[in-house]
């Protein structure tokens, strides 16, 4: 039997103090066992089958380091933690170890910890990690005497304890909702560390069902969401599944026809997904007479290698996508932050000599994308007078809020001259420059400036590096 949520050995790990499960007079079994038996029935009804999920419940306390280690491993491989909270639970070292291990694995904000309150616990006595988690109280307080009465003691009474059965149903319903949510997204605990990757694993012919299952298990172990659920046959949700995916994986053999397999590939290509296809080494493509089948097996996205090698290849490609997606999201967040925080009346003077005007235009486009105003030097023509050039330079240096001098094709003498001019005019400015920076486009033949004015920033960028990445420090400085 497999778990309901892919990638986990158990759907529910039950953590409780064994003293709370000691049968009382008049009861055939302990309070915890009775509750879990009722919970199993509700879960099976709500999930459709009694074996649709995996629940771990120990019957003995861990008595040695080996058993405790196995217990902690089971916790790490469980989707949900169900705590039977009581004074005995808080006093139990291994119960506290259960909680700590689960929090280390999943955190406390993933909504994966459920609390059944076996007894009333003062809020101040709760562990800090459980302070904000609502429990399901299996006790009631008498409105007249304010005394606490436990439900289900010594065993549930269906005629007088409606609250017990209602709350048991509530626990089951909420746990099922969480399991279904996790089944759709797979491993929500890792969503904050890396971008969630969804892979479309194309349906396979019968000779590849086992290989497809191996690839699927491997992907799930790597915290990858896999679509669709079925391994063979027509997928009525093909378009929707492809829209949710970032990569398309397809396993091919000489038994793969040029019909539906080709259609899946074409749809993935139309959806602009990254495509990874595999075929084994023993296939003689030239012996295949069907043109569509042969073309599919010979596409430039097909790799020929062992299945284990292909698994590692897929993992590498997914890692590359995740890195690119993380950088894209970071860039988008950075852009949004800059657009919100940068003052709209800041003007940046991009000081470029004629040889670096092309670089200046690229930088101006980056600044414009961030909502930052800019000015470039006056265009120089044969008719432009020297006095006009000097006046334009002076105005830019006096009235701009920030200065970015470009050291690309310009000579070091020209850049140093611009810096000295900034130094000369600073006494005439109403306010100091918000940011003074030199954009140094690195080159092996370029001599160093050997100059560093007070508060001057040096942005060093290779000729192949993206301009907006080089400018991030400069742009961030504008908002300080």
CSV table of C-alpha atoms in Angstrom, one decimal:
chain,number,residue,atom,x,y,z
A,1,UNK,CA,0.0,0.0,0.0
A,2,UNK,CA,1.3,3.5,-0.8
A,3,UNK,CA,0.7,6.8,0.9
A,4,UNK,CA,-2.0,9.2,-0.3
A,5,UNK,CA,0.6,12.0,-0.8
A,6,UNK,CA,3.3,11.0,-3.2
A,7,UNK,CA,6.8,11.2,-1.8
A,8,UNK,CA,6.0,10.3,1.8
A,9,UNK,CA,6.1,6.9,3.5
A,10,UNK,CA,3.3,7.9,5.9
A,11,UNK,CA,0.5,10.4,5.5
A,12,UNK,CA,-0.1,10.7,9.3
A,13,UNK,CA,2.3,10.2,12.2
A,14,UNK,CA,0.5,10.0,15.6
A,15,UNK,CA,2.5,11.3,18.5
A,16,UNK,CA,1.2,10.6,22.0
A,17,UNK,CA,2.2,9.7,25.5
A,18,UNK,CA,1.6,6.0,26.2
A,19,UNK,CA,0.3,6.7,29.7
A,20,UNK,CA,-2.7,8.4,28.0
A,21,UNK,CA,-3.6,5.2,26.3
A,22,UNK,CA,-3.9,3.0,29.5
A,23,UNK,CA,-7.3,1.4,29.4
A,24,UNK,CA,-9.6,2.6,32.2
A,25,UNK,CA,-12.1,0.4,34.0
A,26,UNK,CA,-15.1,-0.1,31.8
A,27,UNK,CA,-13.1,0.3,28.5
A,28,UNK,CA,-11.6,-2.5,26.4
A,29,UNK,CA,-8.9,-0.3,25.0
A,30,UNK,CA,-7.1,2.9,25.7
A,31,UNK,CA,-8.4,6.4,24.9
A,32,UNK,CA,-5.9,7.1,22.2
A,33,UNK,CA,-6.5,3.7,20.4
A,34,UNK,CA,-10.2,4.4,20.5
A,35,UNK,CA,-9.8,7.8,19.0
A,36,UNK,CA,-7.5,6.6,16.3
A,37,UNK,CA,-9.8,3.7,15.4
A,38,UNK,CA,-12.6,6.2,14.9
A,39,UNK,CA,-10.3,8.5,13.0
A,40,UNK,CA,-9.3,5.7,10.6
A,41,UNK,CA,-13.0,5.1,9.8
A,42,UNK,CA,-13.6,8.7,9.0
A,43,UNK,CA,-10.5,9.1,6.9
A,44,UNK,CA,-11.3,6.0,4.9
A,45,UNK,CA,-14.8,7.2,4.2
A,46,UNK,CA,-13.7,10.7,3.2
A,47,UNK,CA,-10.8,9.4,1.0
A,48,UNK,CA,-13.0,6.6,-0.6
A,49,UNK,CA,-11.0,3.6,0.7
A,50,UNK,CA,-9.7,2.4,4.0
A,51,UNK,CA,-6.3,1.7,2.5
A,52,UNK,CA,-6.1,5.1,0.6
A,53,UNK,CA,-3.6,6.5,3.2
A,54,UNK,CA,-0.9,5.4,5.5
A,55,UNK,CA,-1.0,6.1,9.3
A,56,UNK,CA,1.8,5.4,11.7
A,57,UNK,CA,0.9,4.6,15.3
A,58,UNK,CA,3.4,2.9,17.6
A,59,UNK,CA,2.2,0.5,20.3
A,60,UNK,CA,5.3,0.6,22.5
A,61,UNK,CA,7.6,3.3,23.8
A,62,UNK,CA,11.1,3.5,22.1
A,63,UNK,CA,13.5,1.8,24.5
A,64,UNK,CA,16.8,2.3,22.8
A,65,UNK,CA,18.7,4.6,20.4
A,66,UNK,CA,17.9,2.4,17.4
A,67,UNK,CA,14.2,2.5,17.9
A,68,UNK,CA,14.3,6.2,18.5
A,69,UNK,CA,16.3,6.8,15.3
A,70,UNK,CA,13.8,4.8,13.3
A,71,UNK,CA,11.0,6.8,14.9
A,72,UNK,CA,12.6,10.1,13.9
A,73,UNK,CA,13.1,8.8,10.4
A,74,UNK,CA,9.4,7.9,10.2
A,75,UNK,CA,8.5,11.4,11.4
A,76,UNK,CA,10.7,13.0,8.7
A,77,UNK,CA,8.9,10.8,6.1
A,78,UNK,CA,5.4,11.7,7.2
A,79,UNK,CA,3.1,14.3,5.6
A,80,UNK,CA,1.2,15.3,8.8
A,81,UNK,CA,1.8,15.1,12.5
A,82,UNK,CA,-1.1,14.4,14.8
A,83,UNK,CA,-0.4,15.3,18.4
A,84,UNK,CA,-2.5,14.0,21.3
A,85,UNK,CA,-1.8,16.9,23.6
A,86,UNK,CA,-1.9,16.4,27.4
A,87,UNK,CA,0.2,17.1,30.5
A,88,UNK,CA,1.8,13.7,30.0
A,89,UNK,CA,2.7,14.6,26.4
A,90,UNK,CA,4.5,17.8,27.5
A,91,UNK,CA,6.4,15.8,30.2
A,92,UNK,CA,7.5,13.1,27.7
A,93,UNK,CA,11.0,13.4,26.3
A,94,UNK,CA,10.3,11.3,23.2
A,95,UNK,CA,7.1,13.2,22.5
A,96,UNK,CA,9.0,16.5,22.6
A,97,UNK,CA,11.6,14.8,20.3
A,98,UNK,CA,8.8,13.9,17.9
A,99,UNK,CA,7.7,17.6,17.7
A,100,UNK,CA,11.2,18.9,17.3
A,101,UNK,CA,12.1,16.5,14.5
A,102,UNK,CA,8.9,17.3,12.6
A,103,UNK,CA,9.5,21.0,12.9
A,104,UNK,CA,13.1,20.6,11.7
A,105,UNK,CA,11.7,18.8,8.7
A,106,UNK,CA,8.7,21.0,7.8
A,107,UNK,CA,8.6,24.1,9.9
A,108,UNK,CA,5.6,25.3,12.0
A,109,UNK,CA,3.8,27.4,9.4
A,110,UNK,CA,3.0,24.8,6.8
A,111,UNK,CA,-0.3,23.8,8.4
A,112,UNK,CA,0.8,20.2,8.8
A,113,UNK,CA,0.6,19.9,12.6
A,114,UNK,CA,-2.8,18.8,14.0
A,115,UNK,CA,-3.6,18.8,17.7
A,116,UNK,CA,-6.1,16.7,19.6
A,117,UNK,CA,-6.4,18.1,23.1
A,118,UNK,CA,-6.8,15.1,25.3
A,119,UNK,CA,-7.0,17.3,28.3
A,120,UNK,CA,-7.1,21.1,28.9
A,121,UNK,CA,-3.7,22.7,28.7
A,122,UNK,CA,-3.1,26.3,29.9
A,123,UNK,CA,-2.0,28.4,26.9
A,124,UNK,CA,1.1,29.5,28.8
A,125,UNK,CA,2.2,25.8,29.3
A,126,UNK,CA,2.2,25.1,25.5
A,127,UNK,CA,5.5,24.9,23.7
A,128,UNK,CA,6.2,28.1,21.8
A,129,UNK,CA,6.0,26.2,18.5
A,130,UNK,CA,2.4,25.3,19.2
A,131,UNK,CA,1.2,28.6,20.5
A,132,UNK,CA,-0.6,29.6,17.3
A,133,UNK,CA,-1.9,26.2,16.3
A,134,UNK,CA,-5.6,25.7,17.0
A,135,UNK,CA,-6.4,22.4,18.7
A,136,UNK,CA,-9.5,20.2,18.7
A,137,UNK,CA,-10.6,20.1,22.3
A,138,UNK,CA,-11.9,16.7,23.4
A,139,UNK,CA,-13.0,18.2,26.7
A,140,UNK,CA,-15.8,20.5,27.7
A,141,UNK,CA,-16.0,23.1,30.5
A,142,UNK,CA,-19.1,23.1,32.7
A,143,UNK,CA,-20.7,26.5,32.3
A,144,UNK,CA,-21.8,26.5,36.0
A,145,UNK,CA,-18.8,25.1,37.9
A,146,UNK,CA,-16.2,25.8,35.2
A,147,UNK,CA,-14.9,22.3,35.8
A,148,UNK,CA,-13.2,20.5,32.9
A,149,UNK,CA,-14.7,17.1,31.8
A,150,UNK,CA,-12.9,14.9,29.3
A,151,UNK,CA,-14.9,13.4,26.4
A,152,UNK,CA,-14.8,9.7,25.8
A,153,UNK,CA,-13.9,8.6,29.3
A,154,UNK,CA,-13.7,5.8,30.0
A,155,UNK,CA,-15.0,5.3,26.4
A,156,UNK,CA,-17.2,7.4,24.0
A,157,UNK,CA,-20.9,7.4,24.7
A,158,UNK,CA,-22.9,7.9,21.4
A,159,UNK,CA,-26.0,8.9,23.3
A,160,UNK,CA,-24.6,11.6,25.5
A,161,UNK,CA,-21.4,12.7,23.9
A,162,UNK,CA,-22.3,14.2,20.5
A,163,UNK,CA,-19.3,16.6,20.8
A,164,UNK,CA,-16.8,13.7,20.8
A,165,UNK,CA,-18.1,12.4,17.4
A,166,UNK,CA,-18.5,15.9,15.9
A,167,UNK,CA,-14.9,16.9,16.8
A,168,UNK,CA,-13.6,13.6,15.5
A,169,UNK,CA,-15.3,14.3,12.2
A,170,UNK,CA,-13.8,17.8,12.2
A,171,UNK,CA,-10.3,16.4,12.7
A,172,UNK,CA,-10.7,13.9,9.9
A,173,UNK,CA,-12.2,16.5,7.5
A,174,UNK,CA,-9.4,19.0,8.0
A,175,UNK,CA,-6.7,16.4,7.7
A,176,UNK,CA,-8.2,15.1,4.5
A,177,UNK,CA,-8.3,18.6,3.1
A,178,UNK,CA,-4.7,19.1,3.9
A,179,UNK,CA,-3.7,15.8,2.4
A,180,UNK,CA,-5.5,16.6,-0.8
A,181,UNK,CA,-3.9,20.0,-1.0
A,182,UNK,CA,-0.4,18.4,-0.5
A,183,UNK,CA,-1.1,15.8,-3.1
A,184,UNK,CA,-1.8,18.5,-5.6
A,185,UNK,CA,1.3,20.6,-4.8
A,186,UNK,CA,3.8,18.0,-3.3
A,187,UNK,CA,6.1,19.0,-0.5
A,188,UNK,CA,4.9,22.5,0.3
A,189,UNK,CA,7.7,22.8,3.0
A,190,UNK,CA,10.3,23.3,0.2
A,191,UNK,CA,8.4,25.9,-1.8
A,192,UNK,CA,10.1,28.8,0.0
A,193,UNK,CA,13.6,27.5,-0.6
A,194,UNK,CA,13.4,26.8,-4.3
A,195,UNK,CA,10.8,27.5,-7.0
A,196,UNK,CA,8.2,24.8,-7.3
A,197,UNK,CA,9.0,22.7,-10.4
A,198,UNK,CA,6.2,20.8,-12.2
A,199,UNK,CA,7.2,18.3,-14.8
A,200,UNK,CA,5.0,16.8,-17.5
A,201,UNK,CA,6.0,13.1,-17.8
A,202,UNK,CA,4.4,12.0,-21.1
A,203,UNK,CA,2.4,8.8,-21.2
A,204,UNK,CA,4.4,5.8,-22.3
A,205,UNK,CA,3.8,2.6,-24.2
A,206,UNK,CA,3.4,-0.7,-22.3
A,207,UNK,CA,7.1,-1.6,-22.7
A,208,UNK,CA,8.1,1.6,-20.9
A,209,UNK,CA,5.7,1.6,-18.0
A,210,UNK,CA,8.3,0.3,-15.5
A,211,UNK,CA,10.9,2.9,-16.7
A,212,UNK,CA,8.3,5.7,-16.5
A,213,UNK,CA,7.5,4.6,-13.0
A,214,UNK,CA,11.2,4.8,-12.0
A,215,UNK,CA,11.5,8.2,-13.5
A,216,UNK,CA,8.4,9.4,-11.7
A,217,UNK,CA,9.6,8.0,-8.3
A,218,UNK,CA,12.9,9.6,-8.9
A,219,UNK,CA,11.4,13.0,-9.6
A,220,UNK,CA,9.1,12.9,-6.6
A,221,UNK,CA,12.1,12.1,-4.4
A,222,UNK,CA,13.6,15.3,-5.8
A,223,UNK,CA,10.6,17.3,-4.6
A,224,UNK,CA,9.2,17.6,-8.2
A,225,UNK,CA,5.5,17.7,-9.0
A,226,UNK,CA,4.7,15.2,-11.7
A,227,UNK,CA,1.8,15.4,-14.2
A,228,UNK,CA,-0.3,13.6,-15.3
A,229,UNK,CA,-1.3,10.8,-12.8
A,230,UNK,CA,-1.9,8.1,-15.4
A,231,UNK,CA,1.1,6.4,-17.1
A,232,UNK,CA,-0.6,5.2,-20.3
A,233,UNK,CA,-3.5,6.1,-22.6
A,234,UNK,CA,-5.1,9.4,-23.6
A,235,UNK,CA,-4.9,12.4,-21.3
A,236,UNK,CA,-8.0,14.6,-21.5
A,237,UNK,CA,-6.3,17.3,-19.5
A,238,UNK,CA,-3.2,17.5,-21.7
A,239,UNK,CA,-3.4,21.2,-22.4
A,240,UNK,CA,-4.1,22.2,-18.8
A,241,UNK,CA,-1.3,19.9,-17.5
A,242,UNK,CA,1.2,21.4,-20.0
A,243,UNK,CA,0.2,24.9,-18.9
A,244,UNK,CA,1.2,24.1,-15.3
A,245,UNK,CA,4.5,22.5,-16.3
A,246,UNK,CA,7.9,23.9,-16.9
A,247,UNK,CA,9.5,20.8,-18.4
A,248,UNK,CA,8.4,18.0,-20.7
A,249,UNK,CA,9.9,14.5,-20.4
A,250,UNK,CA,9.2,11.7,-22.8
A,251,UNK,CA,10.5,8.1,-22.9
A,252,UNK,CA,10.7,6.6,-26.4
A,253,UNK,CA,11.5,3.1,-27.9
A,254,UNK,CA,11.1,1.5,-31.3
A,255,UNK,CA,7.6,0.5,-30.2
A,256,UNK,CA,6.6,4.2,-29.8
A,257,UNK,CA,4.3,5.1,-32.7
A,258,UNK,CA,4.2,8.4,-34.4
A,259,UNK,CA,0.7,9.1,-33.3
A,260,UNK,CA,-0.2,10.2,-29.8
A,261,UNK,CA,3.4,10.3,-28.7
A,262,UNK,CA,4.2,12.7,-31.5
A,263,UNK,CA,1.1,14.7,-30.6
A,264,UNK,CA,2.2,15.1,-27.0
A,265,UNK,CA,5.7,16.3,-28.2
A,266,UNK,CA,4.2,18.8,-30.6
A,267,UNK,CA,1.9,20.2,-27.9
A,268,UNK,CA,4.8,20.6,-25.5
A,269,UNK,CA,6.8,22.3,-28.2
A,270,UNK,CA,3.9,24.7,-28.9
A,271,UNK,CA,3.7,25.4,-25.2
A,272,UNK,CA,7.4,26.5,-25.3
A,273,UNK,CA,8.4,24.0,-22.6
A,274,UNK,CA,11.9,22.7,-22.2
A,275,UNK,CA,11.8,19.2,-23.7
A,276,UNK,CA,13.9,16.2,-22.5
A,277,UNK,CA,13.4,13.0,-24.4
A,278,UNK,CA,15.2,9.6,-24.0
A,279,UNK,CA,15.6,6.5,-25.9
A,280,UNK,CA,17.8,3.4,-25.1
A,281,UNK,CA,21.0,2.7,-26.9
A,282,UNK,CA,20.0,-0.5,-28.6
A,283,UNK,CA,17.5,1.0,-31.0
A,284,UNK,CA,18.4,1.1,-34.7
A,285,UNK,CA,16.6,4.2,-35.9
A,286,UNK,CA,17.5,3.5,-39.5
A,287,UNK,CA,15.5,0.3,-39.4
A,288,UNK,CA,12.2,2.1,-38.6
A,289,UNK,CA,10.1,2.5,-41.7
A,290,UNK,CA,7.4,4.9,-40.3
A,291,UNK,CA,8.6,8.4,-41.1
A,292,UNK,CA,6.8,10.1,-38.2
A,293,UNK,CA,8.1,7.5,-35.7
A,294,UNK,CA,11.7,7.9,-37.0
A,295,UNK,CA,11.5,11.7,-36.9
A,296,UNK,CA,10.3,11.6,-33.3
A,297,UNK,CA,13.2,9.3,-32.3
A,298,UNK,CA,15.7,11.6,-34.0
A,299,UNK,CA,14.6,15.0,-32.7
A,300,UNK,CA,17.5,17.1,-31.4
A,301,UNK,CA,16.1,16.9,-27.9
A,302,UNK,CA,16.4,13.1,-27.7
A,303,UNK,CA,19.4,11.8,-25.7
A,304,UNK,CA,20.7,8.3,-26.0
A,305,UNK,CA,22.0,6.9,-22.7
A,306,UNK,CA,21.2,4.5,-19.9
A,307,UNK,CA,18.1,5.2,-17.8
A,308,UNK,CA,20.1,6.0,-14.6
A,309,UNK,CA,22.3,8.4,-16.6
A,310,UNK,CA,19.1,10.1,-17.9
A,311,UNK,CA,17.8,10.5,-14.4
A,312,UNK,CA,20.9,12.5,-13.5
A,313,UNK,CA,20.7,14.4,-16.7
A,314,UNK,CA,17.1,15.4,-15.9
A,315,UNK,CA,18.1,16.4,-12.4
A,316,UNK,CA,20.8,18.7,-13.8
A,317,UNK,CA,18.4,20.3,-16.2
A,318,UNK,CA,15.8,20.9,-13.5
A,319,UNK,CA,18.5,22.4,-11.3
A,320,UNK,CA,19.4,24.8,-14.1
A,321,UNK,CA,15.7,25.8,-14.6
A,322,UNK,CA,15.3,26.3,-10.8
A,323,UNK,CA,18.3,28.6,-10.7
A,324,UNK,CA,17.2,30.6,-13.7
A,325,UNK,CA,13.6,30.9,-12.2
A,326,UNK,CA,15.0,31.9,-8.8
A,327,UNK,CA,17.1,34.7,-10.5
A,328,UNK,CA,14.1,35.8,-12.6
A,329,UNK,CA,11.9,36.0,-9.5
A,330,UNK,CA,14.6,37.9,-7.6
A,331,UNK,CA,15.0,40.3,-10.5
A,332,UNK,CA,11.2,40.8,-10.6
A,333,UNK,CA,11.1,41.5,-6.8
A,334,UNK,CA,14.1,43.8,-7.1
A,335,UNK,CA,12.4,45.7,-9.9
A,336,UNK,CA,9.2,46.0,-8.0
A,337,UNK,CA,11.1,47.2,-4.9
A,338,UNK,CA,13.1,49.8,-6.8
A,339,UNK,CA,10.0,51.1,-8.6
A,340,UNK,CA,8.2,51.5,-5.2
A,341,UNK,CA,11.1,53.0,-3.3
A,342,UNK,CA,13.1,55.1,-5.8
A,343,UNK,CA,12.2,58.8,-5.7
A,344,UNK,CA,10.6,59.7,-9.0
A,345,UNK,CA,12.5,63.1,-9.3
A,346,UNK,CA,16.0,61.5,-9.2
A,347,UNK,CA,17.9,62.1,-12.5
A,348,UNK,CA,21.0,60.1,-13.3
A,349,UNK,CA,23.6,61.6,-15.6
A,350,UNK,CA,25.2,58.9,-17.8
A,351,UNK,CA,28.5,60.5,-18.7
A,352,UNK,CA,29.8,58.8,-21.8
A,353,UNK,CA,32.2,60.0,-24.4
A,354,UNK,CA,31.3,59.4,-28.1
A,355,UNK,CA,33.0,55.9,-28.2
A,356,UNK,CA,30.8,54.7,-25.3
A,357,UNK,CA,27.4,56.2,-26.4
A,358,UNK,CA,26.2,52.7,-27.4
A,359,UNK,CA,26.9,51.4,-23.9
A,360,UNK,CA,25.2,54.5,-22.5
A,361,UNK,CA,22.1,53.8,-24.5
A,362,UNK,CA,21.9,50.3,-23.1
A,363,UNK,CA,22.3,51.6,-19.5
A,364,UNK,CA,19.6,54.2,-20.1
A,365,UNK,CA,17.2,51.5,-21.2
A,366,UNK,CA,17.9,49.6,-17.9
A,367,UNK,CA,17.3,52.7,-15.8
A,368,UNK,CA,14.1,53.5,-17.7
A,369,UNK,CA,12.9,49.9,-17.0
A,370,UNK,CA,13.3,50.7,-13.3
A,371,UNK,CA,11.4,54.0,-13.6
A,372,UNK,CA,14.6,56.1,-13.1
A,373,UNK,CA,15.0,59.3,-15.0
A,374,UNK,CA,18.4,59.9,-16.8
A,375,UNK,CA,20.2,62.2,-19.1
A,376,UNK,CA,23.0,61.5,-21.7
A,377,UNK,CA,25.5,64.0,-23.0
A,378,UNK,CA,24.6,66.3,-25.9
A,379,UNK,CA,24.9,64.5,-29.2
A,380,UNK,CA,28.0,65.8,-31.0
A,381,UNK,CA,27.9,66.7,-34.7
A,382,UNK,CA,30.4,68.6,-36.9
A,383,UNK,CA,28.2,71.7,-36.2
A,384,UNK,CA,28.3,71.4,-32.4
A,385,UNK,CA,30.3,74.1,-30.8
A,386,UNK,CA,32.8,73.3,-28.1
A,387,UNK,CA,31.2,75.9,-25.8
A,388,UNK,CA,27.9,74.1,-26.1
A,389,UNK,CA,29.5,70.8,-25.1
A,390,UNK,CA,31.1,72.4,-22.1
A,391,UNK,CA,27.9,74.1,-21.0
A,392,UNK,CA,25.9,70.9,-21.4
A,393,UNK,CA,28.5,69.0,-19.3
A,394,UNK,CA,28.4,71.6,-16.6
A,395,UNK,CA,24.6,71.6,-16.4
A,396,UNK,CA,24.5,67.8,-16.2
A,397,UNK,CA,27.1,67.8,-13.4
A,398,UNK,CA,25.5,70.6,-11.5
A,399,UNK,CA,21.8,69.6,-11.7
A,400,UNK,CA,21.8,65.7,-11.9
A,401,UNK,CA,21.2,63.8,-8.7
A,402,UNK,CA,23.6,60.9,-9.4
A,403,UNK,CA,26.5,60.5,-11.8
A,404,UNK,CA,27.6,57.3,-13.7
A,405,UNK,CA,30.8,57.7,-15.7
A,406,UNK,CA,31.4,55.1,-18.4
A,407,UNK,CA,34.8,53.5,-18.7
A,408,UNK,CA,34.3,51.3,-21.7
A,409,UNK,CA,36.1,52.4,-24.9
A,410,UNK,CA,37.1,55.7,-23.3
A,411,UNK,CA,40.7,56.4,-22.3
A,412,UNK,CA,41.6,56.5,-18.6
A,413,UNK,CA,42.7,60.2,-19.2
A,414,UNK,CA,39.2,61.1,-20.3
A,415,UNK,CA,37.5,59.3,-17.3
A,416,UNK,CA,40.0,60.9,-14.8
A,417,UNK,CA,39.3,64.3,-16.4
A,418,UNK,CA,35.6,63.9,-15.8
A,419,UNK,CA,36.2,62.9,-12.2
A,420,UNK,CA,38.3,66.0,-11.6
A,421,UNK,CA,35.6,68.2,-13.2
A,422,UNK,CA,33.1,66.7,-10.7
A,423,UNK,CA,35.5,67.5,-8.0
A,424,UNK,CA,35.9,71.1,-9.2
A,425,UNK,CA,32.2,71.8,-9.5
A,426,UNK,CA,31.0,70.1,-6.3
A,427,UNK,CA,31.2,73.4,-4.4
A,428,UNK,CA,28.7,75.0,-6.8
A,429,UNK,CA,26.1,72.3,-6.3
A,430,UNK,CA,23.2,72.8,-3.9
A,431,UNK,CA,23.5,69.2,-2.7
A,432,UNK,CA,26.2,66.6,-2.9
A,433,UNK,CA,25.7,63.8,-5.5
A,434,UNK,CA,23.5,61.1,-4.2
A,435,UNK,CA,25.7,58.5,-5.9
A,436,UNK,CA,29.0,58.8,-7.8
A,437,UNK,CA,30.1,55.7,-9.7
A,438,UNK,CA,32.4,54.6,-12.6
A,439,UNK,CA,31.0,51.8,-14.8
A,440,UNK,CA,34.2,49.9,-15.7
A,441,UNK,CA,33.7,47.5,-18.5
A,442,UNK,CA,36.5,45.1,-17.9
A,443,UNK,CA,39.1,44.4,-20.7
A,444,UNK,CA,42.5,42.7,-20.6
A,445,UNK,CA,44.0,45.6,-22.6
A,446,UNK,CA,42.5,48.4,-20.4
A,447,UNK,CA,44.8,50.2,-18.0
A,448,UNK,CA,43.5,50.9,-14.4
A,449,UNK,CA,42.2,54.3,-13.5
A,450,UNK,CA,44.4,54.5,-10.4
A,451,UNK,CA,41.9,57.0,-9.0
A,452,UNK,CA,39.3,56.8,-6.2
A,453,UNK,CA,37.4,59.9,-5.1
A,454,UNK,CA,35.6,60.0,-1.7
A,455,UNK,CA,32.4,58.0,-1.8
A,456,UNK,CA,33.1,56.9,-5.4
A,457,UNK,CA,31.7,53.5,-6.4
A,458,UNK,CA,33.5,51.3,-9.0
A,459,UNK,CA,31.1,49.0,-10.9
A,460,UNK,CA,33.3,46.3,-12.6
A,461,UNK,CA,31.5,44.3,-15.2
A,462,UNK,CA,32.8,41.9,-17.9
A,463,UNK,CA,31.8,42.6,-21.4
A,464,UNK,CA,29.6,39.5,-21.4
A,465,UNK,CA,27.8,40.2,-18.1
A,466,UNK,CA,24.2,41.5,-18.2
A,467,UNK,CA,24.1,45.2,-17.7
A,468,UNK,CA,21.2,45.3,-15.3
A,469,UNK,CA,23.0,42.9,-13.0
A,470,UNK,CA,26.0,45.2,-13.0
A,471,UNK,CA,23.8,48.1,-12.1
A,472,UNK,CA,22.0,46.6,-9.2
A,473,UNK,CA,24.3,48.1,-6.5
A,474,UNK,CA,24.1,51.5,-8.2
A,475,UNK,CA,20.3,51.4,-8.4
A,476,UNK,CA,20.0,50.2,-4.8
A,477,UNK,CA,22.2,53.1,-3.7
A,478,UNK,CA,19.8,55.6,-5.3
A,479,UNK,CA,17.1,54.7,-2.8
A,480,UNK,CA,19.2,55.1,0.3
